[in-house]
Amino acid sequence: MNYSTLLFLLSLVSLSLFSSNMSAQPDFKPNYDENKVPAYTLPNPLVFENGDAVKNQADWQQRRTEILQLFSSQVYGKTPSQSLDLRTKTLSTNQKVLGGKATRKEVRVFFTEQGTRPYMDILLFVPNGNNRPAPAFLGLNFYGNHTIHPDSSITLSDQWMRANEDFGIVDHRATEASRGVRVPRWPVETIIDRGYALATVYCGDIDPDKNDFQDGVHPIFYQANQQEPTNDEWGTIGAWAWGLSRALDHLQTEDAVNGDQIAVIGHSRLGKAALWAGAQDKRFAMVISNNSGCGGAALSRRAYGETVGRINHAFPHWFCDNFEQYNKNESSLPVDQHMLLALIAPRPLYVASAEEDEWADPKGEFLSAAHATPVYELLGKSGLPTTKFPPVDQPVTGTIGYHIRSGGHDINSYDWQQYLNFADQHFTTESP
Ligand code: GCU
């Protein structure tokens, strides 16, 4: 081979390397065209991996374990089974807030012996004068407990946060200007007036929302010399879900709260966490997913709006590394998100979408609830009472509730009204 042939061959090799590199660049352009949704077959929650049918409730308990393991190893990562000795400290109590209608408490839950981070602060409002312990809503928040209510005595979070100068988060820290910025998402007084307690925790207390596994609760569970979760171990959503269960541990010790009637609720990424928490922890008596979208209530196989590939690319820390195998390859997932919803059966579940929130695939969220219904029915519950996509602002409710609200990606008073109605319906007539 002469020198110029060699050069020519080398240039071909480098050209092909370059082009394969180019094609390896992620291309996650979202599809918003219903006609371009790929044909797909959903895995059947009522058929075991070995092809056997689930025939009765006892079979379902086994199938449930199988599905839970698949979500653990392939999607969210395994939650550590080791339990910790949690210590709590009451930071503040005020028995007369909201004009005397409620008691407000802040409780710090330490995850380690040292009394240093990681710890989480639970902000709790309980109605005064209920003649019974109050049913409660528990949800994580995005920017600190002090953002959900303007009261200046709520502890200002000093934990890392995603930058958002509009919300008074400067250099990743909350400033006084961030007090109350999330009030529209948390109608505290309405919740109290309806007889419910409300508990919230800043998600970053459990694990800051960044691709870093040295902070948050992950390191507590590392083996010697471990630096990050292994391929099938939990990501950030898994940690948030775990934190919700730890908050539930505490709420079940609060006399004024009915520990058997706690609804776990979350919006968007925190809705994904609420679903995963509710799927794993049967003590949550109700689960509410608000606009949770991809990796939440929406079916992955529809690949509409945000996709598995796109979410793993943009938020590599949310799921376990095994989930990346399904980037642009959703059909090989052994589960889909309707099975996550089915894990919540027979407990009441509410899934909500918003009309302009195409990124979260409203139809995929609805279909997921519809496809979870056979499991509810097997367990003697109604599931979602329709297979027809309802019109905007017309909730449908059985043991599964669904609405598509007019407007965009958000959780607002309309959403909360439906959740309060749904809780009234189930916590009075179907109390455990
Ligand atoms: C992004 C992300 C969604 C997520 C949302 C949110 O849009 O792609 O998956 O639900 O943020 O948490 O607000």
Coordinates of C-alpha atoms and ligand atoms in Angstrom, one line a residue:
M1 CA 0.0 0.0 0.0
N2 CA 1.5 3.3 -0.9
Y3 CA 1.5 6.4 1.2
S4 CA -1.4 8.2 -0.5
T5 CA -3.6 5.1 -0.3
L6 CA -2.9 4.8 3.4
L7 CA -3.8 8.5 3.8
F8 CA -7.0 7.9 1.9
L9 CA -7.9 4.9 4.0
L10 CA -7.1 6.8 7.2
S11 CA -9.3 9.7 6.1
L12 CA -12.2 7.3 5.4
V13 CA -11.8 5.8 8.9
S14 CA -11.8 9.2 10.5
L15 CA -14.7 10.3 8.4
S16 CA -16.7 7.2 9.5
L17 CA -15.7 7.8 13.1
F18 CA -16.7 11.4 12.8
S19 CA -20.1 10.5 11.3
S20 CA -20.8 7.8 13.8
N21 CA -20.0 10.2 16.4
M22 CA -22.4 12.7 14.8
S23 CA -25.1 10.1 14.7
A24 CA -24.5 9.4 18.4
Q25 CA -25.4 12.9 19.2
P26 CA -28.8 12.8 21.0
D27 CA -31.7 13.8 18.8
F28 CA -34.7 14.1 21.0
K29 CA -37.0 16.3 19.1
P30 CA -40.4 15.9 20.7
N31 CA -43.3 14.6 18.8
Y32 CA -46.6 16.4 19.3
D33 CA -48.4 14.7 16.4
E34 CA -50.9 12.0 17.5
N35 CA -50.5 10.4 14.0
K36 CA -46.8 9.8 14.7
V37 CA -47.3 8.0 18.0
P38 CA -45.7 4.6 17.3
A39 CA -47.8 1.5 17.3
Y40 CA -47.2 -0.1 20.7
T41 CA -48.3 -3.0 22.8
L42 CA -48.4 -2.4 26.5
P43 CA -47.2 -5.1 28.9
N44 CA -50.2 -6.6 30.7
P45 CA -50.1 -6.0 34.5
L46 CA -52.3 -9.1 34.9
V47 CA -49.9 -11.4 33.2
F48 CA -46.7 -12.6 34.9
E49 CA -43.3 -12.3 33.2
N50 CA -43.5 -16.1 32.5
G51 CA -46.8 -15.7 30.7
D52 CA -49.1 -17.0 33.4
A53 CA -52.3 -15.1 34.0
V54 CA -53.0 -13.3 37.2
K55 CA -56.3 -15.0 38.2
N56 CA -57.1 -13.7 41.7
Q57 CA -56.0 -11.3 44.4
A58 CA -53.4 -13.6 45.8
D59 CA -51.8 -13.9 42.3
W60 CA -51.9 -10.1 42.1
Q61 CA -49.8 -9.8 45.3
Q62 CA -47.1 -11.9 43.7
R63 CA -47.3 -10.0 40.4
R64 CA -47.2 -6.8 42.3
T65 CA -43.9 -7.8 43.8
E66 CA -42.6 -8.7 40.3
I67 CA -43.6 -5.3 38.9
L68 CA -42.2 -3.4 41.9
Q69 CA -38.9 -5.2 41.3
L70 CA -38.9 -4.3 37.6
F71 CA -39.5 -0.6 38.4
S72 CA -36.8 -0.8 41.0
S73 CA -34.1 -2.3 38.8
Q74 CA -35.0 -0.8 35.5
V75 CA -36.6 2.7 36.1
Y76 CA -36.2 4.4 39.5
G77 CA -33.4 2.2 41.0
K78 CA -33.6 0.2 44.1
T79 CA -34.5 1.9 47.4
P80 CA -32.2 0.8 50.2
S81 CA -33.9 -1.6 52.5
Q82 CA -31.9 -0.7 55.5
S83 CA -33.9 1.4 58.0
L84 CA -32.4 4.3 59.9
D85 CA -32.9 5.4 63.4
L86 CA -34.4 8.8 62.8
R87 CA -34.2 11.5 65.4
T88 CA -36.6 14.5 65.3
K89 CA -36.4 17.9 66.8
T90 CA -39.3 20.4 66.9
L91 CA -38.0 23.7 65.6
S92 CA -41.2 25.7 66.2
T93 CA -44.8 25.4 67.1
N94 CA -47.5 28.1 66.9
Q95 CA -51.0 27.0 67.9
K96 CA -52.6 30.1 66.5
V97 CA -51.9 30.7 62.9
L98 CA -54.4 31.6 60.1
G99 CA -56.4 33.7 62.6
G100 CA -56.4 30.8 65.1
K101 CA -57.7 28.3 62.7
A102 CA -54.6 26.2 62.6
T103 CA -51.5 25.0 64.4
R104 CA -48.2 25.3 62.5
K105 CA -45.2 23.2 63.4
E106 CA -41.8 22.7 62.0
V107 CA -40.0 19.4 62.7
R108 CA -36.5 18.6 61.7
V109 CA -35.8 14.9 60.9
F110 CA -32.2 14.0 61.1
F111 CA -31.0 11.1 58.8
T112 CA -27.7 10.6 60.6
E113 CA -26.4 10.6 64.2
Q114 CA -24.3 13.8 63.6
G115 CA -27.1 16.3 63.6
T116 CA -25.8 17.8 60.4
R117 CA -27.1 17.6 56.8
P118 CA -28.7 15.6 55.4
Y119 CA -31.8 16.4 57.4
M120 CA -35.3 17.5 56.3
D121 CA -37.6 20.0 57.8
I122 CA -41.3 19.2 57.7
L123 CA -43.6 22.1 57.7
L124 CA -47.0 21.1 59.1
F125 CA -50.3 22.9 59.3
V126 CA -53.1 21.2 61.2
P127 CA -56.6 22.5 61.6
N128 CA -57.6 23.4 65.2
G129 CA -60.9 22.2 66.6
N130 CA -61.3 19.1 64.4
N131 CA -63.2 16.5 66.5
R132 CA -61.0 13.8 65.1
P133 CA -57.4 13.6 63.9
A134 CA -57.1 15.3 60.5
P135 CA -56.6 13.5 57.3
A136 CA -53.6 15.1 55.6
F137 CA -51.9 15.9 52.3
L138 CA -48.1 15.5 52.1
G139 CA -46.1 16.8 49.2
L140 CA -42.6 18.0 48.4
N141 CA -41.9 21.5 47.3
F142 CA -39.4 22.9 44.8
Y143 CA -37.9 26.0 46.6
G144 CA -38.2 25.6 50.3
N145 CA -41.0 25.5 52.9
H146 CA -40.8 29.2 53.3
T147 CA -42.1 29.7 49.7
I148 CA -45.4 28.0 50.3
H149 CA -46.7 30.6 52.8
P150 CA -45.8 34.2 53.4
D151 CA -45.5 33.8 57.2
S152 CA -42.0 35.3 58.1
S153 CA -41.5 33.0 61.0
I154 CA -41.2 29.9 58.8
T155 CA -37.6 28.9 58.6
L156 CA -35.9 30.2 55.5
S157 CA -34.2 27.3 53.8
D158 CA -30.4 27.5 53.6
Q159 CA -30.1 24.4 51.4
W160 CA -28.9 24.5 47.8
M161 CA -31.6 25.2 45.2
R162 CA -31.9 25.5 41.5
A163 CA -31.2 29.1 40.5
N164 CA -34.2 31.3 40.0
E165 CA -33.8 35.0 40.4
D166 CA -37.5 35.7 39.7
F167 CA -38.2 33.7 42.8
G168 CA -35.5 35.3 44.9
I169 CA -33.1 32.3 44.7
V170 CA -29.7 33.9 44.2
D171 CA -26.5 31.9 43.8
H172 CA -28.5 28.7 44.6
R173 CA -29.6 30.0 47.9
A174 CA -33.0 31.3 49.0
T175 CA -33.2 35.0 50.0
E176 CA -35.9 36.8 52.0
A177 CA -37.4 37.8 48.7
S178 CA -38.4 34.1 48.1
R179 CA -40.8 34.0 51.0
G180 CA -44.3 33.1 49.7
V181 CA -43.3 32.9 46.0
R182 CA -45.2 29.6 45.7
V183 CA -48.3 30.6 47.6
P184 CA -50.5 30.1 44.5
R185 CA -49.5 26.4 44.4
W186 CA -50.4 25.8 48.1
P187 CA -53.8 27.0 49.2
V188 CA -53.1 26.4 52.8
E189 CA -56.1 28.2 54.2
T190 CA -58.6 26.4 51.9
I191 CA -57.0 23.0 52.9
I192 CA -57.4 23.9 56.6
D193 CA -60.9 25.2 56.1
R194 CA -61.8 21.8 54.5
G195 CA -60.6 20.0 57.7
Y196 CA -57.3 18.7 56.3
A197 CA -53.7 19.0 57.5
L198 CA -50.9 19.9 55.1
A199 CA -47.3 18.8 55.4
T200 CA -44.5 19.7 53.1
V201 CA -40.8 19.3 52.8
Y202 CA -38.3 20.9 50.4
C203 CA -37.2 18.2 48.0
G204 CA -33.6 19.4 48.1
D205 CA -33.4 18.6 51.8
I206 CA -33.6 14.9 50.8
D207 CA -31.5 15.3 47.6
P208 CA -30.6 18.5 45.8
D209 CA -31.9 18.4 42.3
K210 CA -28.6 18.1 40.5
N211 CA -26.4 15.4 39.0
D212 CA -24.3 14.9 42.1
F213 CA -24.5 11.9 44.3
Q214 CA -22.2 13.2 47.0
D215 CA -24.9 15.3 48.6
G216 CA -28.4 14.3 49.8
V217 CA -29.2 11.0 51.4
H218 CA -27.5 8.7 48.9
P219 CA -24.0 8.6 50.6
I220 CA -25.6 7.4 53.8
F221 CA -26.2 4.1 52.2
Y222 CA -22.9 3.7 50.2
Q223 CA -20.7 0.7 50.7
A224 CA -17.1 1.4 51.5
N225 CA -15.5 3.5 48.7
Q226 CA -18.7 3.8 46.8
Q227 CA -19.1 7.2 45.1
E228 CA -22.4 6.9 43.3
P229 CA -25.3 4.6 42.9
T230 CA -24.7 1.4 40.8
N231 CA -26.7 0.9 37.7
D232 CA -29.7 -0.5 39.5
E233 CA -29.6 1.7 42.5
W234 CA -31.9 4.7 43.2
G235 CA -31.5 8.1 41.6
T236 CA -32.9 11.4 42.9
I237 CA -36.6 10.5 42.3
G238 CA -36.0 7.4 44.3
A239 CA -34.5 9.4 47.1
W240 CA -37.4 11.9 47.1
A241 CA -39.9 9.0 47.3
W242 CA -37.9 7.5 50.2
G243 CA -38.0 10.9 52.0
L244 CA -41.8 11.1 51.6
S245 CA -42.0 7.8 53.4
R246 CA -39.7 9.1 56.2
A247 CA -42.0 12.2 56.5
L248 CA -44.9 9.7 56.7
D249 CA -43.1 7.9 59.5
H250 CA -43.1 11.2 61.4
L251 CA -46.7 12.2 60.6
Q252 CA -47.9 8.9 61.9
T253 CA -46.6 10.0 65.3
E254 CA -48.5 13.3 65.3
D255 CA -51.6 13.0 67.4
A256 CA -53.6 15.6 65.5
V257 CA -53.0 13.8 62.2
N258 CA -54.8 10.7 61.1
G259 CA -51.8 8.6 60.0
D260 CA -54.1 6.2 58.1
Q261 CA -55.5 9.0 55.9
I262 CA -52.4 10.6 54.4
A263 CA -52.5 11.5 50.7
V264 CA -49.1 11.9 49.0
I265 CA -49.2 14.6 46.3
G266 CA -46.7 16.0 43.9
H267 CA -46.5 18.3 40.9
S268 CA -44.4 17.4 37.9
R269 CA -41.0 15.9 38.9
L270 CA -42.4 15.8 42.4
G271 CA -45.5 14.0 41.0
K272 CA -43.2 11.3 39.7
A273 CA -41.8 11.0 43.2
A274 CA -45.2 10.9 44.8
L275 CA -46.3 8.1 42.5
W276 CA -43.1 6.1 43.2
A277 CA -43.6 6.7 46.9
G278 CA -47.2 5.6 46.8
A279 CA -46.3 2.6 44.7
Q280 CA -43.8 1.3 47.2
D281 CA -45.3 2.4 50.5
K282 CA -48.8 1.0 51.0
R283 CA -49.3 3.3 54.1
F284 CA -50.0 6.2 51.8
A285 CA -53.8 6.0 51.7
M286 CA -54.2 8.1 48.6
V287 CA -51.8 9.2 45.8
I288 CA -52.1 12.3 43.6
S289 CA -50.1 13.0 40.5
N290 CA -50.3 16.5 39.1
N291 CA -48.9 16.9 35.6
S292 CA -46.2 14.3 36.3
G293 CA -45.6 13.3 32.7
C294 CA -42.8 11.2 31.5
G295 CA -41.5 8.9 34.2
G296 CA -44.6 9.7 36.1
A297 CA -48.2 8.9 35.0
A298 CA -47.6 9.2 31.2
L299 CA -47.1 6.1 29.1
S300 CA -43.5 5.9 27.9
R301 CA -44.3 3.9 24.8
R302 CA -46.3 6.7 23.3
A303 CA -43.1 8.8 23.1
Y304 CA -45.3 11.9 22.9
G305 CA -43.8 15.2 24.3
E306 CA -41.0 14.3 26.6
T307 CA -39.5 10.9 26.0
V308 CA -37.4 8.4 28.0
G309 CA -34.3 9.4 26.0
R310 CA -34.8 13.1 26.5
I311 CA -35.5 12.9 30.2
N312 CA -32.4 10.7 30.8
H313 CA -30.3 13.1 28.8
A314 CA -31.6 16.3 30.5
F315 CA -31.9 14.8 34.0
P316 CA -29.3 12.0 34.2
H317 CA -29.7 11.8 38.0
W318 CA -33.4 11.3 38.3
F319 CA -33.6 7.6 37.3
C320 CA -31.2 4.7 37.6
D321 CA -28.6 4.2 35.0
N322 CA -30.4 1.0 33.7
F323 CA -33.2 3.2 32.5
E324 CA -30.9 4.6 29.8
Q325 CA -31.2 1.2 27.9
Y326 CA -34.7 2.3 26.9
N327 CA -33.7 5.6 25.3
K328 CA -35.5 5.5 22.0
N329 CA -36.2 1.9 22.8
E330 CA -39.3 2.1 24.9
S331 CA -40.9 -1.0 23.4
S332 CA -38.3 -3.1 25.2
L333 CA -39.2 -1.8 28.7
P334 CA -40.6 -4.7 30.7
V335 CA -43.1 -2.2 32.3
D336 CA -44.9 0.9 31.3
Q337 CA -46.3 3.6 33.6
H338 CA -49.8 2.2 33.8
M339 CA -48.2 -0.6 35.9
L340 CA -46.8 2.0 38.3
L341 CA -50.3 3.3 38.7
A342 CA -51.6 -0.3 39.2
L343 CA -49.1 -0.8 42.1
I344 CA -51.2 1.8 44.0
A345 CA -54.4 -0.3 43.7
P346 CA -56.8 -0.6 45.4
R347 CA -56.0 2.7 47.1
P348 CA -57.5 5.9 45.6
L349 CA -55.4 7.5 43.0
Y350 CA -55.9 10.8 41.2
V351 CA -54.1 11.7 37.9
A352 CA -54.3 15.2 36.6
S353 CA -53.1 16.8 33.4
A354 CA -53.3 20.3 31.9
E355 CA -54.5 21.1 28.4
E356 CA -51.4 23.2 27.4
D357 CA -49.0 20.8 29.0
E358 CA -48.3 18.7 25.9
W359 CA -44.8 18.0 27.2
A360 CA -46.3 15.8 29.9
D361 CA -48.6 14.1 27.3
P362 CA -52.1 14.5 28.9
K363 CA -53.5 11.7 26.7
G364 CA -50.7 9.3 27.8
E365 CA -51.5 10.2 31.4
F366 CA -55.2 9.4 30.9
L367 CA -54.5 6.2 29.1
S368 CA -52.2 5.1 31.8
A369 CA -55.0 5.5 34.4
A370 CA -57.4 3.6 32.1
H371 CA -54.9 0.7 31.6
A372 CA -54.4 0.5 35.4
T373 CA -58.1 0.0 35.8
P374 CA -58.3 -3.8 35.3
V375 CA -56.1 -4.2 38.4
Y376 CA -58.4 -2.1 40.5
E377 CA -61.3 -4.1 39.2
L378 CA -59.6 -7.4 40.1
L379 CA -59.3 -5.9 43.6
G380 CA -63.0 -5.1 43.7
K381 CA -62.7 -1.3 43.0
S382 CA -64.0 0.8 40.1
G383 CA -60.7 2.2 38.8
L384 CA -61.3 4.9 36.2
P385 CA -65.0 4.9 35.3
T386 CA -64.5 5.7 31.6
T387 CA -62.3 4.8 28.7
K388 CA -63.2 8.1 26.9
F389 CA -60.9 11.0 27.2
P390 CA -63.0 13.6 29.1
P391 CA -63.5 17.2 28.0
V392 CA -61.4 19.9 29.6
D393 CA -62.4 20.8 33.2
Q394 CA -64.7 17.8 33.6
P395 CA -63.2 15.5 36.2
V396 CA -64.2 11.8 36.1
T397 CA -63.8 9.9 39.4
G398 CA -64.0 6.4 40.6
T399 CA -61.3 4.9 42.8
I400 CA -59.1 6.5 40.1
G401 CA -59.8 10.1 39.3
Y402 CA -58.7 12.1 36.3
H403 CA -59.0 15.6 35.0
I404 CA -57.5 17.7 32.3
R405 CA -57.6 21.3 33.4
S406 CA -57.5 24.2 31.0
G407 CA -54.3 26.1 31.2
G408 CA -50.6 25.2 31.5
H409 CA -48.2 23.1 33.5
D410 CA -48.9 24.1 37.1
I411 CA -50.9 23.1 40.2
N412 CA -53.5 25.6 41.0
S413 CA -56.7 26.1 43.1
Y414 CA -58.8 24.2 40.5
D415 CA -56.6 21.2 40.9
W416 CA -56.7 21.4 44.7
Q417 CA -60.5 21.7 44.7
Q418 CA -60.7 18.3 42.8
Y419 CA -58.2 16.7 45.2
L420 CA -60.1 18.0 48.2
N421 CA -63.4 16.7 46.8
F422 CA -61.7 13.3 46.0
A423 CA -60.3 13.1 49.5
D424 CA -63.8 13.9 51.0
Q425 CA -65.2 11.1 48.9
H426 CA -62.7 8.5 49.9
F427 CA -61.6 9.4 53.3
T428 CA -65.1 9.5 54.7
T429 CA -66.6 6.5 52.8
E430 CA -63.6 4.3 52.5
S431 CA -61.6 4.9 55.6
P432 CA -59.3 2.0 56.4
Ligands
GCU1 C1 -39.1 19.4 33.1 C2 -39.0 18.0 32.9 C3 -40.3 17.3 33.3 C4 -40.6 17.7 34.7 C5 -40.7 19.2 34.8 C6 -41.0 19.7 36.2 O1 -40.0 20.0 32.2 O2 -38.7 17.7 31.5 O3 -40.1 15.8 33.3 O4 -41.8 17.1 35.1 O5 -39.5 19.7 34.4 O6 -40.6 19.1 37.2 O7 -41.5 20.9 36.3

